[in-house]
CSV table of C-alpha atoms and ligand atoms in Angstrom, one decimal:
chain,number,residue,atom,x,y,z
N,112,MET,CA,-12.0,23.7,-48.7
N,113,GLU,CA,-14.7,21.4,-50.0
N,114,THR,CA,-13.5,19.0,-52.6
N,115,PRO,CA,-15.1,15.7,-53.4
N,116,GLU,CA,-11.9,14.1,-54.6
N,117,ALA,CA,-10.0,14.7,-51.3
N,118,ILE,CA,-7.6,11.8,-50.5
N,119,LEU,CA,-7.4,12.9,-46.9
N,120,LYS,CA,-10.1,14.5,-44.7
N,121,ILE,CA,-9.2,15.6,-41.2
N,122,LYS,CA,-12.6,16.2,-39.7
N,123,ASN,CA,-12.8,18.5,-36.7
N,124,ILE,CA,-10.3,16.5,-34.6
N,125,GLU,CA,-9.5,17.0,-31.0
N,126,VAL,CA,-6.2,15.6,-29.8
N,127,LYS,CA,-5.0,15.1,-26.2
N,128,TYR,CA,-1.6,13.9,-24.9
N,129,HIS,CA,-1.6,11.8,-21.7
N,130,GLU,CA,-5.4,12.0,-21.6
N,131,VAL,CA,-5.3,15.6,-20.2
N,132,ILE,CA,-3.3,17.9,-22.4
N,133,LEU,CA,-5.6,19.3,-25.0
N,134,VAL,CA,-3.5,20.3,-28.0
N,135,LEU,CA,-5.8,20.3,-31.1
N,136,LYS,CA,-9.2,21.8,-30.6
N,137,GLY,CA,-11.3,21.0,-33.6
N,138,VAL,CA,-9.0,20.9,-36.7
N,139,SER,CA,-10.3,20.3,-40.2
N,140,ILE,CA,-8.1,20.0,-43.2
N,141,GLU,CA,-8.6,18.5,-46.6
N,142,VAL,CA,-5.9,17.4,-49.0
N,143,PRO,CA,-7.0,16.8,-52.6
N,144,LYS,CA,-5.9,13.7,-54.5
N,145,ALA,CA,-2.5,14.5,-56.1
N,146,GLY,CA,-2.5,18.0,-54.5
N,147,ILE,CA,-0.2,19.9,-52.2
N,148,VAL,CA,-1.6,21.6,-49.2
N,149,ALA,CA,0.5,23.6,-46.7
N,150,LEU,CA,-0.1,23.9,-43.0
N,151,LEU,CA,1.5,27.1,-41.6
N,152,GLY,CA,1.9,28.4,-38.1
N,153,ALA,CA,4.3,29.3,-35.3
N,154,ASN,CA,6.2,27.0,-33.0
N,155,GLY,CA,3.9,24.9,-30.8
N,156,ALA,CA,0.8,25.7,-32.8
N,157,GLY,CA,0.1,22.0,-33.2
N,158,LYS,CA,1.3,21.3,-36.7
N,159,SER,CA,3.4,18.3,-36.0
N,160,THR,CA,0.7,16.9,-33.7
N,161,THR,CA,-1.7,17.1,-36.7
N,162,LEU,CA,0.7,15.1,-38.9
N,163,LYS,CA,1.2,12.5,-36.2
N,164,ALA,CA,-2.6,12.2,-35.8
N,165,VAL,CA,-2.7,11.2,-39.4
N,166,SER,CA,0.3,8.9,-39.5
N,167,GLY,CA,-0.7,7.2,-36.2
N,168,LEU,CA,2.6,8.2,-34.6
N,169,LEU,CA,0.7,10.1,-31.9
N,170,LYS,CA,0.1,6.8,-30.1
N,171,VAL,CA,3.8,6.4,-29.5
N,172,GLU,CA,3.8,9.7,-27.6
N,173,ASP,CA,0.7,8.7,-25.6
N,174,GLY,CA,-1.5,11.1,-27.7
N,175,GLU,CA,-5.0,10.3,-28.9
N,176,VAL,CA,-7.6,11.6,-31.2
N,177,THR,CA,-10.4,12.1,-28.7
N,178,ASP,CA,-13.1,13.6,-31.0
N,179,GLY,CA,-13.7,14.0,-34.7
N,180,GLY,CA,-12.1,11.7,-37.3
N,181,ILE,CA,-9.6,11.2,-40.0
N,182,GLU,CA,-10.6,9.7,-43.3
N,183,PHE,CA,-8.1,8.4,-45.9
N,184,GLU,CA,-9.5,7.2,-49.3
N,185,GLY,CA,-12.9,6.8,-47.7
N,186,GLN,CA,-11.7,4.8,-44.6
N,187,MET,CA,-11.6,6.1,-41.1
N,188,ILE,CA,-8.0,5.7,-39.8
N,189,HIS,CA,-7.7,7.7,-36.6
N,190,HIS,CA,-7.8,4.6,-34.4
N,191,GLU,CA,-5.5,2.5,-36.6
N,192,HIS,CA,-1.9,1.7,-35.7
N,193,ALA,CA,1.0,3.4,-37.4
N,194,ALA,CA,2.1,0.2,-39.2
N,195,LYS,CA,-1.4,-0.3,-40.8
N,196,ILE,CA,-1.6,3.4,-41.8
N,197,ALA,CA,1.9,3.2,-43.4
N,198,LYS,CA,0.7,0.1,-45.4
N,199,MET,CA,-2.3,2.1,-46.6
N,200,GLY,CA,0.2,4.5,-48.3
N,201,ILE,CA,0.8,7.3,-45.8
N,202,VAL,CA,4.3,8.2,-44.9
N,203,GLN,CA,5.4,10.9,-42.5
N,204,VAL,CA,8.8,12.6,-42.9
N,205,ILE,CA,9.4,13.7,-39.4
N,206,GLU,CA,11.1,17.0,-38.5
N,207,GLY,CA,14.8,17.1,-38.0
N,208,ARG,CA,16.3,14.8,-40.7
N,209,LYS,CA,16.3,11.5,-38.8
N,210,VAL,CA,18.7,9.3,-40.8
N,211,PHE,CA,20.2,6.1,-39.5
N,212,GLU,CA,23.6,7.7,-39.0
N,213,HIS,CA,25.7,4.5,-39.1
N,214,LEU,CA,24.2,3.1,-42.3
N,215,THR,CA,25.1,4.3,-45.8
N,216,VAL,CA,22.8,6.6,-47.7
N,217,GLU,CA,21.7,3.6,-49.8
N,218,GLU,CA,21.1,1.4,-46.8
N,219,ASN,CA,18.9,4.2,-45.4
N,220,LEU,CA,16.9,4.2,-48.6
N,221,LYS,CA,16.5,0.4,-48.5
N,222,VAL,CA,14.9,0.6,-45.1
N,223,GLY,CA,11.9,2.2,-46.7
N,224,ALA,CA,11.6,-0.5,-49.4
N,225,HIS,CA,9.8,-3.2,-47.5
N,226,LEU,CA,6.5,-1.3,-47.6
N,227,ARG,CA,6.5,-1.0,-51.4
N,228,LYS,CA,3.8,-3.0,-53.2
N,229,THR,CA,5.2,-3.2,-56.7
N,230,GLY,CA,8.6,-3.4,-58.4
N,231,SER,CA,12.0,-4.4,-57.1
N,232,VAL,CA,14.1,-2.6,-54.6
N,233,LYS,CA,16.5,-1.8,-57.5
N,234,ASP,CA,13.7,-0.1,-59.4
N,235,LYS,CA,12.7,1.9,-56.4
N,236,LEU,CA,16.3,3.0,-55.8
N,237,GLU,CA,16.5,4.0,-59.5
N,238,LEU,CA,13.4,6.1,-59.0
N,239,VAL,CA,14.9,7.9,-56.0
N,240,TYR,CA,18.2,8.5,-57.8
N,241,HIS,CA,16.3,9.9,-60.7
N,242,TYR,CA,14.8,12.6,-58.5
N,243,PHE,CA,17.8,12.9,-56.2
N,244,PRO,CA,20.9,12.6,-58.4
N,245,ARG,CA,23.0,13.8,-55.4
N,246,LEU,CA,22.1,10.7,-53.5
N,247,ARG,CA,23.4,8.4,-56.3
N,248,GLN,CA,26.8,10.1,-55.9
N,249,LYS,CA,26.7,9.7,-52.1
N,250,ARG,CA,25.1,6.3,-52.0
N,251,ASN,CA,28.0,4.5,-50.4
N,252,GLU,CA,28.8,7.2,-47.8
N,253,THR,CA,27.8,7.0,-44.2
N,254,ALA,CA,24.6,8.9,-43.8
N,255,GLY,CA,25.8,10.6,-40.5
N,256,PHE,CA,28.6,12.3,-42.5
N,257,VAL,CA,26.8,13.7,-45.5
N,258,SER,CA,25.6,17.3,-45.5
N,259,GLY,CA,22.4,18.4,-43.8
N,260,GLY,CA,20.7,18.9,-47.2
N,261,GLU,CA,21.7,15.4,-48.3
N,262,GLN,CA,20.4,13.9,-45.1
N,263,GLN,CA,17.1,15.7,-45.7
N,264,MET,CA,17.1,14.3,-49.3
N,265,THR,CA,17.8,10.8,-47.8
N,266,VAL,CA,14.8,10.9,-45.6
N,267,VAL,CA,12.5,12.2,-48.4
N,268,GLY,CA,14.0,9.5,-50.6
N,269,ARG,CA,13.4,6.8,-48.0
N,270,ALA,CA,9.7,8.0,-47.9
N,271,LEU,CA,9.6,7.7,-51.7
N,272,MET,CA,10.8,4.1,-51.5
N,273,THR,CA,7.6,3.1,-49.7
N,274,GLU,CA,5.5,4.0,-52.8
N,275,PRO,CA,3.4,6.5,-50.9
N,276,LYS,CA,0.1,8.0,-51.9
N,277,LEU,CA,0.3,10.7,-49.3
N,278,VAL,CA,3.5,12.2,-47.8
N,279,LEU,CA,3.3,14.2,-44.6
N,280,LEU,CA,6.3,16.5,-44.8
N,281,ASP,CA,7.4,18.2,-41.6
N,282,GLU,CA,9.5,21.3,-42.1
N,283,PRO,CA,11.9,20.2,-44.9
N,284,SER,CA,13.6,23.6,-45.0
N,285,MET,CA,14.6,23.6,-41.3
N,286,GLY,CA,18.3,24.6,-40.9
N,287,LEU,CA,19.2,24.4,-44.6
N,288,ALA,CA,20.9,26.9,-46.8
N,289,PRO,CA,18.6,28.7,-49.3
N,290,MET,CA,20.1,27.0,-52.4
N,291,LEU,CA,19.4,23.5,-50.9
N,292,ILE,CA,15.9,24.5,-49.8
N,293,HIS,CA,15.2,25.6,-53.3
N,294,GLU,CA,16.5,22.3,-54.7
N,295,ILE,CA,14.5,20.2,-52.3
N,296,PHE,CA,11.3,22.1,-52.9
N,297,ASN,CA,11.8,21.7,-56.6
N,298,ILE,CA,12.0,18.0,-56.2
N,299,VAL,CA,9.0,17.9,-54.0
N,300,THR,CA,7.0,19.7,-56.7
N,301,GLU,CA,8.2,17.3,-59.3
N,302,LEU,CA,7.2,14.3,-57.1
N,303,ASN,CA,3.8,15.8,-56.8
N,304,GLN,CA,3.4,16.6,-60.5
N,305,GLU,CA,5.0,13.5,-62.0
N,306,GLU,CA,4.4,10.8,-59.5
N,307,LYS,CA,1.0,12.3,-58.4
N,308,ILE,CA,1.9,11.9,-54.8
N,309,SER,CA,-0.4,14.0,-52.5
N,310,ILE,CA,1.5,16.1,-50.0
N,311,LEU,CA,0.6,17.8,-46.7
N,312,LEU,CA,3.5,20.2,-46.0
N,313,VAL,CA,4.2,21.7,-42.6
N,314,GLU,CA,6.3,24.8,-42.9
N,315,GLN,CA,7.2,27.9,-40.8
N,316,ASN,CA,8.5,29.6,-43.9
N,317,ALA,CA,5.3,30.9,-45.4
N,318,LYS,CA,7.0,32.3,-48.5
N,319,LEU,CA,8.3,28.9,-49.5
N,320,ALA,CA,5.2,27.0,-48.6
N,321,LEU,CA,2.9,29.4,-50.6
N,322,ASN,CA,5.2,29.0,-53.6
N,323,VAL,CA,4.7,25.3,-53.8
N,324,ALA,CA,1.2,24.8,-52.3
N,325,PRO,CA,-1.8,26.2,-54.1
N,326,TYR,CA,-3.8,26.0,-50.9
N,327,ALA,CA,-2.8,26.6,-47.3
N,328,TYR,CA,-4.2,26.5,-43.7
N,329,VAL,CA,-2.9,28.7,-40.9
N,330,MET,CA,-2.9,27.2,-37.4
N,331,GLU,CA,-2.7,29.0,-34.1
N,332,THR,CA,-2.8,27.3,-30.6
N,333,GLY,CA,-4.5,24.2,-31.9
N,334,ARG,CA,-7.1,25.8,-34.2
N,335,ILE,CA,-7.2,26.6,-37.9
N,336,VAL,CA,-7.6,30.4,-38.0
N,337,MET,CA,-7.4,30.9,-41.7
N,338,ASP,CA,-7.4,28.8,-44.9
N,339,ASP,CA,-7.4,30.0,-48.5
N,340,THR,CA,-5.6,29.8,-51.8
N,341,ALA,CA,-1.9,30.6,-51.8
N,342,GLU,CA,-2.7,33.6,-54.0
N,343,LYS,CA,-5.3,35.1,-51.6
N,344,LEU,CA,-3.1,34.3,-48.5
N,345,SER,CA,-0.1,36.0,-50.2
N,346,GLN,CA,-2.3,39.1,-50.5
N,347,ASN,CA,-3.6,39.0,-46.9
N,348,GLU,CA,-2.3,42.0,-45.0
N,349,ASP,CA,-1.4,40.0,-41.8
N,350,ILE,CA,0.5,37.4,-43.9
N,351,LYS,CA,2.3,40.1,-45.9
N,352,ASP,CA,3.3,42.1,-42.8
N,353,PHE,CA,4.3,39.3,-40.5
N,354,TYR,CA,5.1,36.4,-42.6
N,355,LEU,CA,6.3,37.7,-46.0
N,356,GLY,CA,7.9,40.9,-44.7
N,357,LEU,CA,6.1,43.0,-47.3
N,358,THR,CA,3.7,45.9,-46.8
N,359,ASP,CA,2.2,48.3,-49.2
N,360,LYS,CA,1.0,50.6,-46.4
N,361,GLY,CA,4.4,51.9,-45.4
N,362,GLY,CA,3.2,54.3,-42.6
N,363,ARG,CA,2.7,53.5,-38.9
N,364,LYS,CA,-0.4,51.7,-37.9
N,365,SER,CA,-2.8,53.1,-35.3
N,366,PHE,CA,-2.5,51.6,-31.8
N,367,ARG,CA,-5.8,49.9,-32.2
N,368,GLU,CA,-4.6,48.3,-35.4
N,369,VAL,CA,-1.4,47.3,-33.8
N,370,LYS,CA,-3.2,45.8,-30.8
N,371,HIS,CA,-5.5,44.0,-33.2
N,372,TYR,CA,-2.6,42.8,-35.2
N,373,LYS,CA,-0.8,41.6,-32.1
N,374,ARG,CA,-3.7,39.5,-31.2
N,375,ARG,CA,-3.9,38.0,-34.6
N,376,LYS,CA,-0.1,37.9,-34.9
N,377,ARG,CA,0.4,35.1,-32.3
N,378,TRP,CA,0.4,32.5,-35.0
N,379,LEU,CA,2.9,34.4,-36.9
N,380,GLY,CA,5.5,33.9,-34.3
Z,187,ATP,P1,7.0,23.0,-33.9
Z,187,ATP,O1,7.1,23.8,-35.1
Z,187,ATP,O2,7.7,23.6,-32.7
Z,187,ATP,O3,7.2,21.6,-34.0
Z,187,ATP,P2,4.2,22.5,-33.9
Z,187,ATP,O4,3.2,23.5,-34.4
Z,187,ATP,O5,4.5,21.4,-34.7
Z,187,ATP,O6,5.5,23.3,-33.4
Z,187,ATP,P3,3.5,20.6,-31.9
Z,187,ATP,O7,4.9,20.0,-31.9
Z,187,ATP,O8,2.4,19.8,-32.5
Z,187,ATP,O9,3.5,22.0,-32.5
Z,187,ATP,O10,3.1,20.9,-30.4
Z,187,ATP,C1,1.8,21.5,-30.0
Z,187,ATP,C2,1.7,21.5,-28.5
Z,187,ATP,O11,1.6,20.2,-28.0
Z,187,ATP,C3,2.9,22.2,-27.8
Z,187,ATP,O12,2.3,23.0,-26.8
Z,187,ATP,C4,3.6,21.0,-27.3
Z,187,ATP,O13,4.3,21.4,-26.0
Z,187,ATP,C5,2.6,20.0,-27.0
Z,187,ATP,N1,3.1,18.6,-27.2
Z,187,ATP,C6,3.7,18.1,-28.3
Z,187,ATP,N2,4.1,16.8,-28.1
Z,187,ATP,C7,3.7,16.5,-26.8
Z,187,ATP,C8,3.8,15.3,-26.0
Z,187,ATP,N3,4.3,14.2,-26.5
Z,187,ATP,N4,3.3,15.4,-24.8
Z,187,ATP,C9,2.7,16.5,-24.3
Z,187,ATP,N5,2.6,17.6,-25.0
Z,187,ATP,C10,3.1,17.7,-26.3
C-alpha cells in the first residue's frame, strides 16, 4: 500500500533473534495516519515479532532488525531504544493482558500516565473512563481479580494514558467471550475515529480484524504473502474457505486444488 501520509513505514525488514534465528524475511507494512491496519496470520508467523521490532521491545529478547528499516513520522527508529520510541508516541499492548495484578485498576492506568505530554493525570483518567465506563466502576478493585475482559480493557486503557499516536495492539480478542470482544473492538474503533489514534492490529481472528480494519496484511513464516483492502480480502477464496468459514463453491475441490490450497493454507493455521 503506497500512501504518502503514512505515520509508520516498515520497510523490508529482516529480524534475527540471538544473531542467528532469522524470523522476519523482508516485511513491509504501512499504517496511514489515523488509520487502522490489520496484520493476520497463523501462530508463529512473526506477527508479534513485527510489533516488537516497531516498539523496540525486540532488544529485550535479544532480537535485532538486521536489514531494512522502520520509519515513524519521517524518523528512522529501528535502532532506537524502547523508552525513546515510547516517548515518540508508540505504545505496544502486548499479548496476554499483562496487568500489574496487585495494583488496583486505577493504579494500573496511572502507570501509563508518566509518558503523557499534556493534561493532568486526572484528565487522562477521565478520558479512559469515558471510553471504558466499566473501568470507572472497577477502578478500586485489584486488577488481578477483575474479569479477563476488564483486564484487557485495563491494558488498552493504560496505553491510552500515554497519549499515543500509534497503538500496536496484539491479539486483543484472545481468550475473551464474543460479547466482550465486540465491546472492546467497538471501543478500539471509537478511539481511532474520535481520538485519531493510528492502530496496527495483530489478530488471528480474521473476521473480527477485517470488520474493523479497512486494510490488512497476511503473514506466513516471516513474509507478507498478501495485502489488500478488507473488502477484497473478505472476497478472496482462500480467506473465505479457511479463515471466514464461508464458501460459495460448495462441492469438493480437485486434488490439485486441495494441494495448492494446502500449500497456501499454512498461514491460515
Ligand atoms: P503468535 O500468534 O503465536 O504470537 P506470531 O505470529 O506472533 O505468533 P512470533 O511470536 O513473532 O509469531 O514468532 C515468530 C517466530 O519467532 C516463531 O518461530 C518463534 O518461535 C520465534 N521467536 C519468537 N520470539 C523469539 C525469541 N525471543 N527467541 C527466539 N525465537 C523467537
